[in-house]
Short mmCIF file of C-alpha atoms in Angstrom, two decimals:
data_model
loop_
_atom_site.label_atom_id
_atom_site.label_comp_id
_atom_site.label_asym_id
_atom_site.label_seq_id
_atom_site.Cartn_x
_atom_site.Cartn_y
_atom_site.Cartn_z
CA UNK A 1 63.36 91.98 108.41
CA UNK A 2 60.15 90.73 106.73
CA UNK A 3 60.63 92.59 103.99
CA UNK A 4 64.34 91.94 103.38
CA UNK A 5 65.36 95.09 103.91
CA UNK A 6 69.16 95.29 105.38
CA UNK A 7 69.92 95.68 108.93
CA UNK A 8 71.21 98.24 110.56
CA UNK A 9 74.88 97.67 111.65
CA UNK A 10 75.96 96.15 114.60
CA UNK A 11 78.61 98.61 115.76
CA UNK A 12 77.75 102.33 115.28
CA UNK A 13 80.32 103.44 112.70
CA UNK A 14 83.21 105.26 113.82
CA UNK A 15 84.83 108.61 112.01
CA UNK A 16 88.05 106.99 110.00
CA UNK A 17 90.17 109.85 111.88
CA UNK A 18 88.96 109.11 115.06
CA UNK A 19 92.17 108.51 117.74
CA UNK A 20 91.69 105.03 118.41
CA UNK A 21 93.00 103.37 121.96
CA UNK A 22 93.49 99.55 121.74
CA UNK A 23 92.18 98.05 125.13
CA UNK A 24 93.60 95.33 127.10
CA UNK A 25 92.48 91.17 126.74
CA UNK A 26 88.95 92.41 128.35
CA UNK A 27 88.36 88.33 129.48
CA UNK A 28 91.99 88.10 130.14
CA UNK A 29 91.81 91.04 132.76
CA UNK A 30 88.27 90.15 133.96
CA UNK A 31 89.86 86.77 134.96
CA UNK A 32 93.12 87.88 136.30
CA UNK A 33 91.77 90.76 138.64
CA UNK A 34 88.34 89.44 139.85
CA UNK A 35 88.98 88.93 143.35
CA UNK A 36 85.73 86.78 144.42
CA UNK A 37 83.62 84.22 142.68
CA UNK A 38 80.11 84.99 141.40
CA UNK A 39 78.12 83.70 144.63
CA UNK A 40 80.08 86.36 146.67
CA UNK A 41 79.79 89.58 144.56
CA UNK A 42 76.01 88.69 144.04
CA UNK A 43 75.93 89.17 147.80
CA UNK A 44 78.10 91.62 148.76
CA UNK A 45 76.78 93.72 145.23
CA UNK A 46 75.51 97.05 146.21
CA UNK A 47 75.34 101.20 144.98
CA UNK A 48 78.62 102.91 145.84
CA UNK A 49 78.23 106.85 146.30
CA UNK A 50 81.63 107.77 147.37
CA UNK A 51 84.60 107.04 145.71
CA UNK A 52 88.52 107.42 146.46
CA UNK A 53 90.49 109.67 144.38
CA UNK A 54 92.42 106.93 143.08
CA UNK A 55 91.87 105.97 139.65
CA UNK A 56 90.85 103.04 137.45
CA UNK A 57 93.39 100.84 135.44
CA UNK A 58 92.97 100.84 131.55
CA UNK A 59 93.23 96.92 131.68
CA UNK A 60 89.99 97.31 134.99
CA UNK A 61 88.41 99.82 131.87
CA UNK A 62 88.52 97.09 129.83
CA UNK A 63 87.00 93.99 131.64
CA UNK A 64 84.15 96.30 132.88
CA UNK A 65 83.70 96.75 129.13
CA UNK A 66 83.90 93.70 128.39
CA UNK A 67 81.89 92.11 131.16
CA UNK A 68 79.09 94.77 129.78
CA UNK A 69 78.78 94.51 126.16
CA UNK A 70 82.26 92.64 125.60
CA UNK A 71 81.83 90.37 121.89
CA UNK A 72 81.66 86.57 122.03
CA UNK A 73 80.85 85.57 118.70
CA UNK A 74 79.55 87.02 115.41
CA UNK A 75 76.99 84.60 114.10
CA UNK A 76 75.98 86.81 111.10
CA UNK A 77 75.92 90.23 109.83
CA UNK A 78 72.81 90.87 111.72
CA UNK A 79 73.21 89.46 114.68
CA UNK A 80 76.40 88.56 117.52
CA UNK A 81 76.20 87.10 120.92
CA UNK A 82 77.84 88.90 123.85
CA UNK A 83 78.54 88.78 127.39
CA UNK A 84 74.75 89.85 128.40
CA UNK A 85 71.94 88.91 126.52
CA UNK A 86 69.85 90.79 124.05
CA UNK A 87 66.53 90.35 122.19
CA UNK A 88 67.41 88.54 118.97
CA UNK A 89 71.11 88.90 119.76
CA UNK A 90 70.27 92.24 118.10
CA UNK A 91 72.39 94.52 121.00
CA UNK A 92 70.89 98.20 120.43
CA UNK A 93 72.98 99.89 123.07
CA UNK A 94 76.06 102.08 122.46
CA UNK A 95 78.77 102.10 125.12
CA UNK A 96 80.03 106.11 125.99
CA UNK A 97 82.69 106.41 128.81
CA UNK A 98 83.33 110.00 130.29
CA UNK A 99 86.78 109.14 131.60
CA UNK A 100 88.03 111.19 134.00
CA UNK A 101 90.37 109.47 135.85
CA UNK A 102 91.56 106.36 133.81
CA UNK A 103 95.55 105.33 133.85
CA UNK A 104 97.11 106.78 130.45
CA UNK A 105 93.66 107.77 129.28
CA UNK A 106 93.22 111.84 128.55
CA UNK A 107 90.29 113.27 130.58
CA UNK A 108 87.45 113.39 128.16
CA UNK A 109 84.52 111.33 126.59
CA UNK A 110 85.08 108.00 124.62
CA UNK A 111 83.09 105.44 122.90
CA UNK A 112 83.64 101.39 122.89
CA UNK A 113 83.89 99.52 119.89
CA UNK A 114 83.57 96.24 121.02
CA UNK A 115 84.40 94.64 117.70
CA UNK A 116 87.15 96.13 117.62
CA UNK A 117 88.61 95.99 121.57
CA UNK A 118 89.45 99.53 121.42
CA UNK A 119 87.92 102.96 122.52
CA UNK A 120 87.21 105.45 120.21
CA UNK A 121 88.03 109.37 121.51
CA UNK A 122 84.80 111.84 120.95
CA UNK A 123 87.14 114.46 122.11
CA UNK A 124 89.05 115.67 125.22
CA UNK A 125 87.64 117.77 127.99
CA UNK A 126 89.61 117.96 131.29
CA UNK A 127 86.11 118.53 133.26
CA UNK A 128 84.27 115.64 131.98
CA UNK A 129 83.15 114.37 135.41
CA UNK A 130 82.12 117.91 136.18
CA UNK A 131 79.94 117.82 132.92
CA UNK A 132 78.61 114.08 133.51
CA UNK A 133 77.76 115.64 136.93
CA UNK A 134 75.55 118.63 135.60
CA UNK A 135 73.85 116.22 132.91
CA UNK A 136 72.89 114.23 135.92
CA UNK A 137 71.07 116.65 137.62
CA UNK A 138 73.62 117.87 139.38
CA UNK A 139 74.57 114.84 141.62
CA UNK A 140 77.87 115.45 142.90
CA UNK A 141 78.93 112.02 143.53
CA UNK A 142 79.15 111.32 139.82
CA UNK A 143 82.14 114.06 139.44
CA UNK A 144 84.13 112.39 142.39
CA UNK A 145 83.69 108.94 140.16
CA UNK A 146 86.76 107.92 137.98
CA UNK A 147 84.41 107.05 135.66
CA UNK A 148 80.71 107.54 134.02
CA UNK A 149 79.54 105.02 131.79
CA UNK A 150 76.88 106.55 129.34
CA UNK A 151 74.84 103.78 127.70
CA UNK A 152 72.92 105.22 124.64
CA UNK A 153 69.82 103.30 121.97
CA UNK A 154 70.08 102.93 118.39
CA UNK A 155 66.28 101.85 118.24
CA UNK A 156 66.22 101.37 114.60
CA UNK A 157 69.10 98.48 115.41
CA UNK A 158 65.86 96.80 117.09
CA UNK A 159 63.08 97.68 115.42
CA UNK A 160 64.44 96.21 112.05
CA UNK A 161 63.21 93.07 114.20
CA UNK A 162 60.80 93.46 116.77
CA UNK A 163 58.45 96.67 115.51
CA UNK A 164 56.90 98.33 118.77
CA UNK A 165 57.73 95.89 120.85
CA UNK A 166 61.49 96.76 120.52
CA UNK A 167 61.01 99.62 122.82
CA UNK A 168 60.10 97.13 125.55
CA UNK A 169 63.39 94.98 125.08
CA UNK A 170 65.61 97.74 125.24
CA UNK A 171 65.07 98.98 128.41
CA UNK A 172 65.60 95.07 129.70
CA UNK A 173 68.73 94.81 127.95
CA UNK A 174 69.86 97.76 129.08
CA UNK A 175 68.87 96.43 132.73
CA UNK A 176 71.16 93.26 131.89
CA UNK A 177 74.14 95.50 131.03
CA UNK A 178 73.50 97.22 134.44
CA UNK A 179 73.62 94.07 136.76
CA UNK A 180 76.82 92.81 134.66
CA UNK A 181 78.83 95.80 135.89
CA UNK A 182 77.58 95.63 139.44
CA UNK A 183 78.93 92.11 139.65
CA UNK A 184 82.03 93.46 137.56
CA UNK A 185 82.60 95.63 140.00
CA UNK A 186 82.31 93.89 143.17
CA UNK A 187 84.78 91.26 142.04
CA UNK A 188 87.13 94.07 141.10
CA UNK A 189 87.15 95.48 144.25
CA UNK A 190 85.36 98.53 143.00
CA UNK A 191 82.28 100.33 143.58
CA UNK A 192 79.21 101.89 141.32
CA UNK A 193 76.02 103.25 141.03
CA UNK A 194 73.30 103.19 138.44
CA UNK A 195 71.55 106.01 137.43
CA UNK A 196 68.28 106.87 135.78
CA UNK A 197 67.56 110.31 137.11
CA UNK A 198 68.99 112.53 134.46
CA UNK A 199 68.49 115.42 132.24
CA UNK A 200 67.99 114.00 129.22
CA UNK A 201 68.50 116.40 126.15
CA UNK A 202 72.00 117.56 128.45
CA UNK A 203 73.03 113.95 128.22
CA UNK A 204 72.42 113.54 124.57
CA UNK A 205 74.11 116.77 124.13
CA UNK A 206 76.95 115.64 126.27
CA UNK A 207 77.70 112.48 123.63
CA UNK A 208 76.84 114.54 120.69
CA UNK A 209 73.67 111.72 119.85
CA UNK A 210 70.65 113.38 118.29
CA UNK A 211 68.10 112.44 120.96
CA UNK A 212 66.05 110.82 118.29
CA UNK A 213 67.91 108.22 115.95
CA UNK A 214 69.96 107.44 118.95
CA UNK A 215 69.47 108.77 123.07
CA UNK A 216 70.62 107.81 126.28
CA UNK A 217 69.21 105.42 128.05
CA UNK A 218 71.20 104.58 131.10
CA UNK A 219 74.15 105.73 132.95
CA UNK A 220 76.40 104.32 135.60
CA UNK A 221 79.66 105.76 137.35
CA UNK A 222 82.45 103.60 138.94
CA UNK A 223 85.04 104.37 141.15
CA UNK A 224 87.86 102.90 143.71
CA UNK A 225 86.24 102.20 146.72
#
């Protein structure tokens, strides 16, 4: 930034023939189907291991999107505010959903573009869960989950900015994104589970991220309770 140099973007950019799925109003649907105010999904906010076999909703997909790195404003080409905070508004996470069981969603791997309100496909695979699982050390509960939220680092997004020190503010926004989807979740009537005990080059091959110029850094799966 000191030396002018340009930024790198805010949204990773997508392949133009990507199949593209337009989401739901993600504040519209957070507000219609929460179910509780804050004060009582802070309490009753808690890891879910076990999970019905009944889906998720594409409009429930898209307020726990949007309640986790949902857009709120754009204030210039190097920086936007959104729904959890972020080091100089720089937001280095990518969002990477292994949808298994998602209402008029094929089975397979997709990424958000939040400045766009849609989900990018990566490509089909009826046994994503199954693969999530594996990448995950081989937890089971995270195949029985409808979904598994895969939250990856473009580091370079931050260190434009903050140097060495970016390192350190990643991993707390990252934790932000975390405690917005608990909370998402309890008010939805839904349950999840962060995880941080994972294999890490399977996870990076999993999204098809280099491991280097961009790597996982956090994973969470949700299901019906």
């Amino acid at each position: 930034q000191s030396r002018q140099l340009p930024a790198p973007p805010l949204q990773k950019p997508c392949p133009p023939r990507a199949p593209r799925t337009d989401l739901p109003d993600g504040a519209a649907s957070m507000a219609r189907l929460c179910s509780m105010g804050v004060a009582e999904a802070i309490t009753r906010r808690e890891s879910v291991r076990s999970y019905s076999s009944e889906g998720l909703t594409l409009e429930e997909l898209a307020a726990l999107l949007w309640a986790t790195q949902g857009v709120r404003r754009v204030l210039s080409p190097v920086s936007a505010l959104r729904n959890v905070p972020s080091a100089g508004a720089r937001h280095a996470l990518e969002t990477y959903v292994a949808a298994g069981r998602v209402e008029g969603l094929p089975s397979g791997l997709y990424r958000y573009l939040p400045f766009d309100g849609q989900l990018a496909e990566v490509y089909l695979d009826s046994r994503i869960g199954w693969r999530a699982a594996d990448a995950c050390l081989g937890q089971r509960f995270v195949a029985a989950a409808a979904v598994t939220f895969f939250w990856t680092t473009i580091p370079a997004r931050m260190e434009w900015r903050y140097d060495l020190a970016a390192h350190k503010v990643i991993a707390i926004d990252a934790g932000h994104v975390g405690q917005n989807l608990y909370l998402a979740c309890t008010a939805l009537g839904a349950g999840t589970c962060a995880i941080a005990a994972y294999d890490q080059a399977a996870c990076d091959r999993l999204l098809g991220v280099d491991g280097d110029e961009e790597f996982t850094v956090y994973i969470a799966v949700v299901g019906k309770r």
